[in-house]
Coordinates of C-alpha atoms in Angstrom, one line a residue:
X1 CA 160.6 68.8 187.9
X2 CA 162.3 71.0 190.5
X3 CA 165.4 71.0 188.4
X4 CA 163.5 72.1 185.4
X5 CA 162.0 75.0 187.4
X6 CA 165.4 76.0 188.6
X7 CA 166.8 76.0 185.1
X8 CA 163.9 78.2 184.0
X9 CA 164.7 80.7 186.7
X10 CA 168.4 80.7 185.7
X11 CA 167.4 81.3 182.1
X12 CA 165.2 84.3 183.0
X13 CA 167.9 85.7 185.2
X14 CA 170.6 85.4 182.5
X15 CA 168.4 87.1 179.9
X16 CA 167.5 89.9 182.3
X17 CA 168.3 93.5 181.1
X18 CA 169.8 94.3 184.5
X19 CA 173.3 95.6 184.3
X20 CA 176.3 93.5 185.5
X21 CA 175.5 90.9 188.2
X22 CA 172.3 92.7 189.3
X23 CA 169.4 90.4 190.0
X24 CA 166.0 91.0 188.5
X25 CA 163.7 93.0 190.7
X26 CA 161.6 91.0 193.2
X27 CA 158.2 91.7 194.6
X28 CA 158.1 95.3 196.0
X29 CA 160.9 96.5 193.8
X30 CA 160.8 98.2 190.4
X31 CA 163.2 99.0 187.6
X32 CA 163.1 101.8 184.9
X33 CA 160.3 101.0 182.4
X34 CA 161.9 103.0 179.5
X35 CA 165.1 104.7 178.5
X36 CA 165.9 108.3 179.3
X37 CA 164.4 111.2 177.4
X38 CA 167.6 111.9 175.5
X39 CA 168.0 108.3 174.5
X40 CA 164.3 108.1 173.3
X41 CA 164.8 111.4 171.4
X42 CA 167.8 110.0 169.5
X43 CA 166.2 106.6 168.9
X44 CA 163.1 108.3 167.4
X45 CA 165.2 109.4 164.4
X46 CA 166.3 105.8 163.7
X47 CA 164.5 103.6 161.2
X48 CA 161.7 101.5 162.7
X49 CA 163.1 98.0 163.1
X50 CA 159.7 96.5 162.3
X51 CA 159.2 98.5 159.1
X52 CA 159.5 96.9 155.8
X53 CA 162.9 97.6 154.1
X54 CA 163.0 98.7 150.5
X55 CA 164.5 95.9 148.4
X56 CA 167.1 96.7 145.8
X57 CA 165.6 97.4 142.4
X58 CA 165.5 94.8 139.7
X59 CA 167.1 94.9 136.3
X60 CA 168.3 98.1 134.6
X61 CA 165.7 97.7 131.9
X62 CA 162.1 96.8 132.8
X63 CA 159.9 97.9 135.7
X64 CA 158.1 95.8 138.3
X65 CA 154.7 97.5 138.7
X66 CA 153.4 95.1 141.2
X67 CA 156.3 95.5 143.7
X68 CA 156.0 99.2 143.3
X69 CA 152.3 99.0 144.3
X70 CA 153.0 96.8 147.3
X71 CA 155.8 99.2 148.4
X72 CA 153.5 102.2 148.5
X73 CA 150.8 100.2 150.3
X74 CA 153.3 99.0 153.0
X75 CA 154.9 102.4 153.6
X76 CA 155.8 102.9 157.3
X77 CA 154.3 106.4 157.4
X78 CA 152.6 107.2 160.7
X79 CA 148.7 107.1 160.5
X80 CA 148.0 109.9 163.0
X81 CA 145.8 112.3 161.1
X82 CA 142.2 112.6 162.4
X83 CA 139.0 113.6 160.6
X84 CA 139.2 117.2 161.8
X85 CA 142.7 117.5 160.4
X86 CA 141.6 116.2 156.9
X87 CA 138.6 118.5 156.9
X88 CA 140.6 121.6 157.6
X89 CA 143.3 120.6 155.1
X90 CA 140.5 120.2 152.5
X91 CA 138.8 123.5 153.5
X92 CA 141.7 125.8 153.9
X93 CA 144.5 123.9 152.1
X94 CA 144.4 126.0 149.0
X95 CA 143.3 129.3 150.5
X96 CA 146.5 131.3 150.1
X97 CA 148.1 134.2 148.3
X98 CA 146.4 133.2 145.0
X99 CA 143.1 134.2 146.5
X100 CA 144.2 137.1 148.8
X101 CA 146.7 138.8 146.5
X102 CA 146.9 137.0 143.1
X103 CA 143.2 137.7 142.4
X104 CA 144.1 141.4 142.3
X105 CA 146.2 141.2 139.1
X106 CA 143.6 138.8 137.7
X107 CA 140.9 141.4 138.3
X108 CA 143.1 144.0 136.6
X109 CA 143.8 141.8 133.6
X110 CA 140.3 140.5 132.9
X111 CA 137.7 142.4 134.8
X112 CA 135.3 141.2 137.4
X113 CA 133.1 139.2 135.0
X114 CA 136.1 137.3 133.6
X115 CA 137.3 136.7 137.1
X116 CA 134.1 135.1 138.2
X117 CA 133.7 133.0 135.1
X118 CA 137.3 131.7 135.2
X119 CA 137.1 130.7 138.8
X120 CA 133.8 129.0 138.4
X121 CA 135.1 126.9 135.4
X122 CA 138.3 126.0 137.3
X123 CA 136.1 125.2 140.3
X124 CA 134.0 122.8 138.4
X125 CA 137.1 121.1 137.0
X126 CA 138.6 120.8 140.4
X127 CA 135.4 119.5 142.0
X128 CA 135.5 116.7 139.5
X129 CA 139.2 116.1 140.0
X130 CA 139.1 115.9 143.8
X131 CA 136.2 113.5 143.8
X132 CA 138.0 111.3 141.3
X133 CA 141.1 111.4 143.7
X134 CA 138.8 110.7 146.7
X135 CA 137.4 107.6 145.1
X136 CA 140.8 106.1 144.5
X137 CA 142.4 107.3 147.7
X138 CA 139.6 105.9 149.9
X139 CA 140.1 102.5 148.3
X140 CA 143.9 102.7 148.1
X141 CA 145.2 105.0 150.8
X142 CA 148.8 104.5 149.7
X143 CA 151.9 106.6 149.9
X144 CA 152.4 109.0 147.0
X145 CA 148.7 108.9 146.2
X146 CA 148.2 110.5 142.7
X147 CA 151.8 109.9 141.5
X148 CA 151.5 106.3 142.6
X149 CA 148.1 106.0 140.8
X150 CA 149.7 107.3 137.6
X151 CA 152.3 104.5 137.9
X152 CA 149.7 101.9 138.6
X153 CA 146.9 102.9 136.2
X154 CA 148.6 104.8 133.3
X155 CA 152.3 104.2 132.8
X156 CA 155.2 103.9 135.2
X157 CA 157.1 106.5 133.1
X158 CA 154.3 108.9 133.5
X159 CA 154.1 108.2 137.2
X160 CA 157.9 109.0 137.4
X161 CA 157.3 112.3 135.6
X162 CA 154.3 113.3 137.7
X163 CA 156.0 112.3 140.9
X164 CA 159.1 114.4 140.2
X165 CA 157.0 117.2 138.8
X166 CA 155.0 117.4 142.0
X167 CA 158.1 117.1 144.2
X168 CA 159.9 119.9 142.3
X169 CA 156.9 122.1 142.5
X170 CA 156.8 122.0 146.3
X171 CA 160.6 122.1 146.7
X172 CA 160.9 125.4 144.8
X173 CA 157.7 126.8 146.4
X174 CA 159.2 126.6 149.9
X175 CA 161.9 129.4 149.5
X176 CA 159.4 131.4 147.5
X177 CA 156.9 131.3 150.3
X178 CA 159.5 132.0 153.0
X179 CA 160.5 135.2 151.1
X180 CA 156.9 136.1 150.6
X181 CA 156.3 135.8 154.4
X182 CA 159.3 138.1 155.1
X183 CA 157.9 140.6 152.6
X184 CA 154.5 140.7 154.5
X185 CA 156.4 142.0 157.5
X186 CA 157.6 144.9 155.5
X187 CA 154.1 146.2 155.5
X188 CA 154.8 147.4 159.1
X189 CA 158.6 147.1 159.2
X190 CA 159.3 149.3 156.2
X191 CA 162.8 147.7 155.7
X192 CA 164.1 148.7 159.1
X193 CA 165.1 145.1 159.8
X194 CA 166.8 143.0 157.1
X195 CA 164.6 140.5 155.2
X196 CA 167.3 137.9 155.9
X197 CA 166.4 138.0 159.7
X198 CA 162.7 137.2 159.0
X199 CA 163.7 134.6 156.4
X200 CA 165.7 132.8 159.2
X201 CA 162.8 133.0 161.7
X202 CA 160.2 131.7 159.2
X203 CA 162.5 128.9 157.9
X204 CA 163.1 127.7 161.4
X205 CA 159.4 127.7 162.2
X206 CA 158.4 125.7 159.2
X207 CA 161.2 123.1 159.6
X208 CA 160.3 122.8 163.4
X209 CA 156.6 122.1 162.6
X210 CA 157.5 119.3 160.2
X211 CA 160.0 117.7 162.6
X212 CA 157.0 117.1 164.9
X213 CA 155.8 114.6 162.3
X214 CA 152.5 114.4 160.5
X215 CA 150.7 115.2 163.8
X216 CA 152.5 118.5 163.9
X217 CA 151.7 119.3 160.3
X218 CA 148.0 118.4 160.9
X219 CA 147.7 120.6 164.0
X220 CA 149.5 123.5 162.3
X221 CA 147.2 123.3 159.2
X222 CA 144.2 123.0 161.5
X223 CA 145.1 126.3 163.2
X224 CA 146.2 128.1 160.0
X225 CA 143.0 127.0 158.2
X226 CA 140.7 128.2 161.0
X227 CA 142.3 131.7 160.7
X228 CA 141.9 131.8 156.9
X229 CA 138.4 130.6 157.0
X230 CA 137.3 133.1 159.6
X231 CA 139.1 135.9 157.7
X232 CA 137.3 135.0 154.4
X233 CA 133.9 134.8 156.0
X234 CA 134.5 138.0 157.9
X235 CA 135.5 139.8 154.7
X236 CA 132.5 138.6 152.8
X237 CA 130.2 140.1 155.5
X238 CA 132.3 143.3 155.6
X239 CA 132.3 143.5 151.8
X240 CA 128.5 143.3 151.7
X241 CA 128.3 146.0 154.3
X242 CA 130.7 148.2 152.3
X243 CA 128.8 147.6 149.0
X244 CA 125.5 148.6 150.6
X245 CA 127.0 151.8 151.9
X246 CA 127.6 150.9 155.5
X247 CA 131.1 152.3 155.6
X248 CA 130.9 155.6 153.7
X249 CA 127.1 156.1 153.5
X250 CA 127.5 155.6 149.8
X251 CA 125.8 152.7 148.0
X252 CA 128.1 151.0 145.4
X253 CA 126.0 148.1 144.1
X254 CA 127.0 147.1 140.6
X255 CA 128.5 150.5 139.7
X256 CA 132.0 149.1 138.8
X257 CA 130.4 146.4 136.5
X258 CA 129.0 149.3 134.4
X259 CA 132.0 151.6 134.7
X260 CA 134.8 150.6 133.9
X261 CA 132.9 147.4 133.0
X262 CA 132.8 143.7 133.6
X263 CA 135.5 142.6 131.0
X264 CA 139.0 143.8 130.2
X265 CA 141.4 142.8 127.5
X266 CA 138.8 140.5 125.8
X267 CA 139.3 136.8 125.5
X268 CA 143.0 137.0 126.2
X269 CA 142.3 138.6 129.5
X270 CA 140.0 135.8 130.4
X271 CA 142.6 133.2 129.4
X272 CA 145.2 134.9 131.6
X273 CA 142.8 134.6 134.6
X274 CA 142.3 130.8 133.9
X275 CA 146.0 130.3 134.7
X276 CA 145.8 132.5 137.8
X277 CA 142.8 130.6 139.0
X278 CA 144.5 127.3 138.5
X279 CA 147.5 128.6 140.5
X280 CA 145.2 129.8 143.3
X281 CA 143.7 126.3 143.8
X282 CA 147.1 124.6 144.0
X283 CA 147.3 122.4 147.1
X284 CA 143.8 121.1 147.0
X285 CA 145.1 117.6 146.1
X286 CA 147.0 117.4 149.4
X287 CA 144.0 115.9 151.0
X288 CA 144.6 112.8 148.9
X289 CA 148.3 112.7 149.7
X290 CA 147.4 112.8 153.4
X291 CA 145.2 109.7 153.1
X292 CA 148.2 107.4 153.7
X293 CA 148.7 109.0 157.1
X294 CA 145.0 109.0 158.2
X295 CA 143.8 106.7 160.9
X296 CA 140.5 105.8 159.1
X297 CA 140.5 107.2 155.5
X298 CA 137.4 105.3 154.6
X299 CA 135.5 107.4 157.2
X300 CA 137.4 110.7 157.2
X301 CA 138.3 111.2 153.5
X302 CA 134.8 111.2 152.0
X303 CA 133.7 114.0 154.3
X304 CA 136.8 116.0 153.6
X305 CA 136.4 115.5 149.8
X306 CA 132.7 116.6 149.8
X307 CA 133.6 119.9 151.6
X308 CA 135.6 120.9 148.5
X309 CA 132.3 122.1 147.1
X310 CA 131.8 124.5 149.9
X311 CA 135.3 125.9 149.7
X312 CA 135.0 126.5 146.0
X313 CA 131.5 128.1 146.3
X314 CA 131.9 130.1 149.5
X315 CA 135.5 131.0 149.8
X316 CA 136.3 131.6 146.2
X317 CA 133.2 132.4 144.2
X318 CA 131.4 134.4 146.8
X319 CA 134.4 136.3 148.1
X320 CA 135.6 137.2 144.5
X321 CA 132.1 138.3 143.6
X322 CA 132.2 140.7 146.6
X323 CA 135.7 141.9 145.5
X324 CA 134.5 142.5 142.0
X325 CA 131.7 144.7 143.3
X326 CA 133.8 146.8 145.6
X327 CA 137.1 147.3 143.5
X328 CA 137.2 148.6 139.9
X329 CA 139.6 146.7 137.7
X330 CA 141.3 149.9 136.7
X331 CA 142.4 150.7 140.3
X332 CA 146.1 151.4 140.0
X333 CA 146.9 149.7 143.3
X334 CA 145.9 146.2 141.9
X335 CA 149.2 146.1 139.9
X336 CA 151.4 147.9 142.4
X337 CA 152.5 144.8 144.2
X338 CA 156.2 144.0 144.4
X339 CA 155.6 140.3 145.1
X340 CA 152.9 137.6 145.2
X341 CA 152.4 138.4 148.9
X342 CA 152.4 142.2 148.8
X343 CA 149.3 143.2 150.8
X344 CA 149.2 146.6 149.1
X345 CA 148.1 144.8 145.9
X346 CA 145.5 142.6 147.6
X347 CA 141.9 143.5 146.4
X348 CA 140.7 142.6 149.9
X349 CA 143.0 145.3 151.5
X350 CA 142.2 147.8 148.7
X351 CA 138.4 147.4 149.3
X352 CA 139.0 148.0 153.0
X353 CA 141.2 151.1 152.4
X354 CA 138.8 152.5 149.8
X355 CA 136.0 152.3 152.3
X356 CA 138.1 154.4 154.7
X357 CA 138.2 151.7 157.4
X358 CA 141.4 152.0 159.5
X359 CA 143.3 149.1 161.1
X360 CA 141.7 146.2 159.2
X361 CA 144.3 146.3 156.5
X362 CA 146.9 145.2 159.0
X363 CA 144.6 142.4 160.2
X364 CA 144.3 141.3 156.5
X365 CA 148.1 141.4 156.2
X366 CA 148.5 139.1 159.2
X367 CA 146.1 136.7 157.5
X368 CA 148.1 136.8 154.3
X369 CA 151.3 136.1 156.3
X370 CA 149.6 133.1 157.9
X371 CA 148.4 131.9 154.5
X372 CA 152.0 132.1 153.2
X373 CA 153.4 130.2 156.1
X374 CA 150.6 127.5 155.6
X375 CA 151.7 127.0 152.0
X376 CA 155.4 126.8 153.2
X377 CA 154.4 124.2 155.7
X378 CA 152.5 122.2 153.1
X379 CA 155.5 122.4 150.7
X380 CA 157.8 120.5 153.1
X381 CA 155.0 118.0 153.8
X382 CA 154.1 117.5 150.1
X383 CA 157.7 117.2 148.8
X384 CA 159.0 114.9 151.5
X385 CA 156.1 112.4 151.2
X386 CA 156.3 112.4 147.4
X387 CA 160.1 111.8 147.4
X388 CA 159.6 109.0 149.9
X389 CA 157.0 107.4 147.7
X390 CA 159.1 107.7 144.6
X391 CA 162.0 106.0 146.4
X392 CA 159.7 103.2 147.5
X393 CA 158.8 102.6 143.8
X394 CA 162.5 102.7 142.8
X395 CA 161.9 106.0 140.9
X396 CA 164.2 108.1 143.2
X397 CA 167.4 107.4 145.2
X398 CA 166.7 104.8 147.9
X399 CA 167.9 107.1 150.7
X400 CA 164.7 109.2 150.3
X401 CA 162.7 106.2 151.5
X402 CA 164.3 106.5 155.0
X403 CA 161.4 106.9 157.4
X404 CA 162.1 107.0 161.1
X405 CA 160.2 105.5 164.1
X406 CA 157.9 108.5 164.2
X407 CA 156.9 108.1 160.6
X408 CA 158.9 111.0 159.4
X409 CA 160.6 110.8 155.9
X410 CA 163.7 112.5 157.4
X411 CA 165.8 112.7 154.2
X412 CA 163.0 114.3 152.3
X413 CA 162.4 116.8 155.0
X414 CA 166.1 117.5 155.1
X415 CA 166.4 118.1 151.4
X416 CA 163.3 120.4 151.4
X417 CA 164.8 122.3 154.4
X418 CA 168.2 122.8 152.6
X419 CA 166.5 124.0 149.4
X420 CA 164.5 126.4 151.6
X421 CA 167.7 128.1 152.5
X422 CA 167.6 129.6 149.0
X423 CA 165.3 132.1 150.5
X424 CA 168.3 133.9 151.9
X425 CA 168.9 135.0 148.2
X426 CA 166.2 137.5 149.0
X427 CA 168.9 139.8 150.5
X428 CA 170.8 139.9 147.2
X429 CA 170.3 142.1 144.1
X430 CA 169.6 139.1 141.9
X431 CA 166.7 137.8 144.0
X432 CA 164.0 138.8 141.5
X433 CA 165.6 136.9 138.6
X434 CA 166.2 133.8 140.8
X435 CA 162.7 133.6 142.1
X436 CA 161.1 134.3 138.7
X437 CA 162.8 131.2 137.3
X438 CA 162.0 129.1 140.4
X439 CA 158.4 130.1 140.0
X440 CA 158.6 129.0 136.3
X441 CA 159.5 125.5 137.4
X442 CA 156.3 125.2 139.5
X443 CA 153.9 127.3 137.4
X444 CA 152.0 124.5 135.6
X445 CA 152.7 121.6 137.9
X446 CA 149.3 121.5 139.5
X447 CA 147.6 121.4 136.0
X448 CA 149.7 118.3 135.1
X449 CA 148.8 116.7 138.5
X450 CA 145.1 117.3 138.2
X451 CA 145.0 116.1 134.6
X452 CA 146.9 112.9 135.6
X453 CA 144.4 112.3 138.5
X454 CA 141.5 112.5 136.1
X455 CA 143.2 110.2 133.5
X456 CA 144.2 107.7 136.3
X457 CA 140.6 107.6 137.5
X458 CA 139.3 107.0 133.9
X459 CA 141.8 104.1 133.6
X460 CA 140.9 102.8 137.1
X461 CA 137.2 102.7 136.3
X462 CA 138.0 100.8 133.0
X463 CA 140.1 98.2 134.9
X464 CA 137.4 97.9 137.6
X465 CA 134.8 97.0 134.9
X466 CA 137.1 94.7 132.9
X467 CA 138.1 92.7 136.0
X468 CA 134.4 92.1 136.8
X469 CA 134.0 94.5 139.7
X470 CA 130.8 96.4 140.6
X471 CA 130.6 100.1 141.4
X472 CA 128.6 99.1 144.4
X473 CA 131.8 97.6 145.9
X474 CA 133.5 101.0 146.0
X475 CA 133.8 102.5 149.5
X476 CA 133.3 106.0 148.1
X477 CA 132.1 106.9 144.6
X478 CA 132.9 110.2 142.9
X479 CA 129.7 112.3 142.7
X480 CA 130.9 113.6 139.3
X481 CA 131.6 110.1 138.1
X482 CA 133.4 109.1 134.9
X483 CA 131.9 112.1 133.0
X484 CA 133.4 114.5 135.6
X485 CA 136.8 113.0 135.1
X486 CA 136.6 113.4 131.3
X487 CA 135.5 117.0 131.8
X488 CA 138.4 117.6 134.3
X489 CA 141.0 116.0 132.0
X490 CA 139.9 117.9 128.9
X491 CA 139.6 121.2 130.8
X492 CA 143.2 120.7 132.1
X493 CA 144.4 120.3 128.5
X494 CA 142.5 123.5 127.6
X495 CA 144.3 125.4 130.4
X496 CA 147.6 124.3 129.0
X497 CA 146.6 125.5 125.6
X498 CA 145.4 128.9 127.0
X499 CA 148.7 129.2 128.9
X500 CA 150.7 128.6 125.8
X501 CA 148.8 131.4 124.0
X502 CA 149.2 133.8 126.9
X503 CA 152.9 132.9 127.2
X504 CA 153.6 133.2 123.5
X505 CA 151.6 136.4 123.0
X506 CA 151.0 138.0 126.4
X507 CA 148.9 141.1 127.1
X508 CA 150.8 144.0 125.7
X509 CA 153.3 141.8 123.7
X510 CA 153.4 144.4 120.9
X511 CA 155.5 146.6 123.1
X512 CA 157.9 143.9 124.1
X513 CA 161.2 143.1 122.4
X514 CA 161.7 139.6 120.9
X515 CA 164.1 138.6 123.7
X516 CA 161.6 139.7 126.3
X517 CA 158.9 137.7 124.6
X518 CA 161.0 134.5 124.6
X519 CA 162.0 135.0 128.2
X520 CA 158.3 135.5 129.2
X521 CA 157.3 132.3 127.3
X522 CA 159.7 130.1 129.2
X523 CA 158.9 131.7 132.5
X524 CA 155.3 130.6 132.1
X525 CA 155.8 127.4 130.2
X526 CA 159.1 125.9 131.5
X527 CA 157.4 123.1 133.4
X528 CA 156.1 121.5 130.2
X529 CA 159.4 120.6 128.5
X530 CA 160.7 119.4 131.9
X531 CA 157.8 117.0 132.3
X532 CA 158.1 115.8 128.7
X533 CA 161.9 115.2 129.1
X534 CA 161.4 113.2 132.4
X535 CA 158.7 111.0 130.7
X536 CA 160.6 110.4 127.4
X537 CA 164.0 109.6 129.1
X538 CA 162.4 107.2 131.7
X539 CA 160.2 105.6 129.0
X540 CA 163.1 104.9 126.7
X541 CA 165.5 103.7 129.4
X542 CA 163.2 101.4 131.3
X543 CA 160.9 100.5 128.4
X544 CA 157.8 100.7 130.6
X545 CA 154.5 99.5 129.3
X546 CA 151.2 101.4 129.0
X547 CA 149.1 99.7 131.7
X548 CA 146.4 97.4 130.3
X549 CA 143.1 97.3 132.2
X550 CA 143.2 93.6 132.7
X551 CA 146.7 93.7 134.2
X552 CA 146.2 96.6 136.7
X553 CA 146.7 95.7 140.4
X554 CA 143.3 96.3 142.1
X555 CA 144.3 94.6 145.4
X556 CA 147.5 96.1 146.9
X557 CA 146.8 98.9 149.3
X558 CA 143.2 98.1 150.4
X559 CA 143.3 98.4 154.2
X560 CA 140.0 96.6 154.9
X561 CA 139.8 93.2 153.3
X562 CA 136.1 92.9 154.1
X563 CA 135.3 96.2 152.3
X564 CA 132.2 94.7 150.5
X565 CA 130.6 93.7 153.8
X566 CA 131.4 97.1 155.3
X567 CA 129.9 99.0 152.3
X568 CA 126.8 96.8 152.5
X569 CA 126.4 97.6 156.2
X570 CA 126.8 101.3 155.6
X571 CA 124.3 101.2 152.8
X572 CA 121.7 99.5 155.0
X573 CA 122.3 102.2 157.7
X574 CA 121.8 105.0 155.2
X575 CA 118.5 103.5 154.2
X576 CA 117.2 104.3 157.6
X577 CA 118.2 108.0 157.5
X578 CA 115.7 110.8 157.1
X579 CA 115.6 112.9 153.9
X580 CA 117.3 115.9 155.5
X581 CA 120.1 113.8 156.8
X582 CA 120.6 112.2 153.4
X583 CA 120.9 115.6 151.8
X584 CA 123.3 116.8 154.5
X585 CA 125.6 113.7 154.0
X586 CA 125.5 114.1 150.3
X587 CA 126.9 117.6 150.5
X588 CA 129.1 117.1 153.6

């Protein structure tokens, strides 16, 4: 027995991490508990040894849908986002230059009535879309989210096309937003310092934030969103004061709805605003993409999803109603902007300047700059996570699936950062042409994404019913339901039709040359042939099937295996709530 104990001691001593012939520490002594800071920093960029490795793809022809679903469910992304991060991503994620600046040209093209109607219709469509996404993402908080849902519930070829469509959208948006941020500085700088210097500063800031991992992205978006939300609420209050005559002792009321009027350029003006409204809401779906990196999506995601209603109602509809009351659509400054971030063309800034208020225009320009940086930050996040999910499903080079010990898709972040360097083209004479075509690549991407989310939800509900499941087993159910998904899907198709008409025969096309008309069409519709090409080529090469409801995977990716019991407990708890609390939880 004594010999056995001695041999055990020798074994422990031999396996000790102590260097050389050093004995293991005895009572009263200590040894370093962890490596040095530099070593830990370097090791953090290495692949997690406990993470699942991506197996090599199967045959050249054919596609394994089940292994793709498992791969996205087992992604080693870090789950560090909290409820407050998701809520601010949902509330402020799409409040950007589309609202602050793009709404100016929309007001000029269609008038205040068309502006309100278009944003209300797109808001209804998006409300249905986000709730459909929430229902699937709460149940399956997988990497890739909506592109993975397209692969699982529609067709792997369509999932491939949607994944790359979404990745390309964010990849090309990054240099655009960096340039836009540098242009906002010109509001004060007046060209004294080269735009290239500001491009370098903003590029480094955005890359640094994303190298802090998903926690860095979440904290940055939390701060950015607070600023944007406060700014919009402040403007609404200020706009009401201006309209009532509090700034110039002059009551405005509905004067500009009578002269020059509520509509401009007829139905075509309204259709052009539909496209602007869709662009303005881009980024709303990021809350679904973030579900895979959320600590408890079953608890956090429904609250964030429900708050989309308030963002649409308060931050878009109410603020644009105030804008339409205080700025006439024939104000020349609305179309004077040199870029999508030029504060001089912002109807918010114009309303402030027209009221004779000094200083607040600079404050609004700061908000616009923060909004632009927020979109740039989201572009790195969205593109890197989508590329990683595509690689995990064997729809992109395997190197994109490299995720380090901190849960960062490093290769995706690196590719996005390199493409972001295109922003330095802003210093050249060809910058306008380059960025117009980059913008063309991303123009309709969000419409395709939202339509695919609605269609995937329709197919998911069909599979849920065919496989004998009950809607009561869902952890979160879309308030808009299946009807809302059909409305969202059809409305996205109508937006594509409206964009085709506006692209083919834009406002003032009679004065354009045939070459200019062709160029204009492809600048607004280039995303469509690219998506179709991706789908057809992948479909023919891999011969992917349209997913049948009976064959869809409804198991992979569910985090809580006892979901039915948890839902039953929550339902019993809700039965004890008061009426006011039920109403609050329904809306929030």
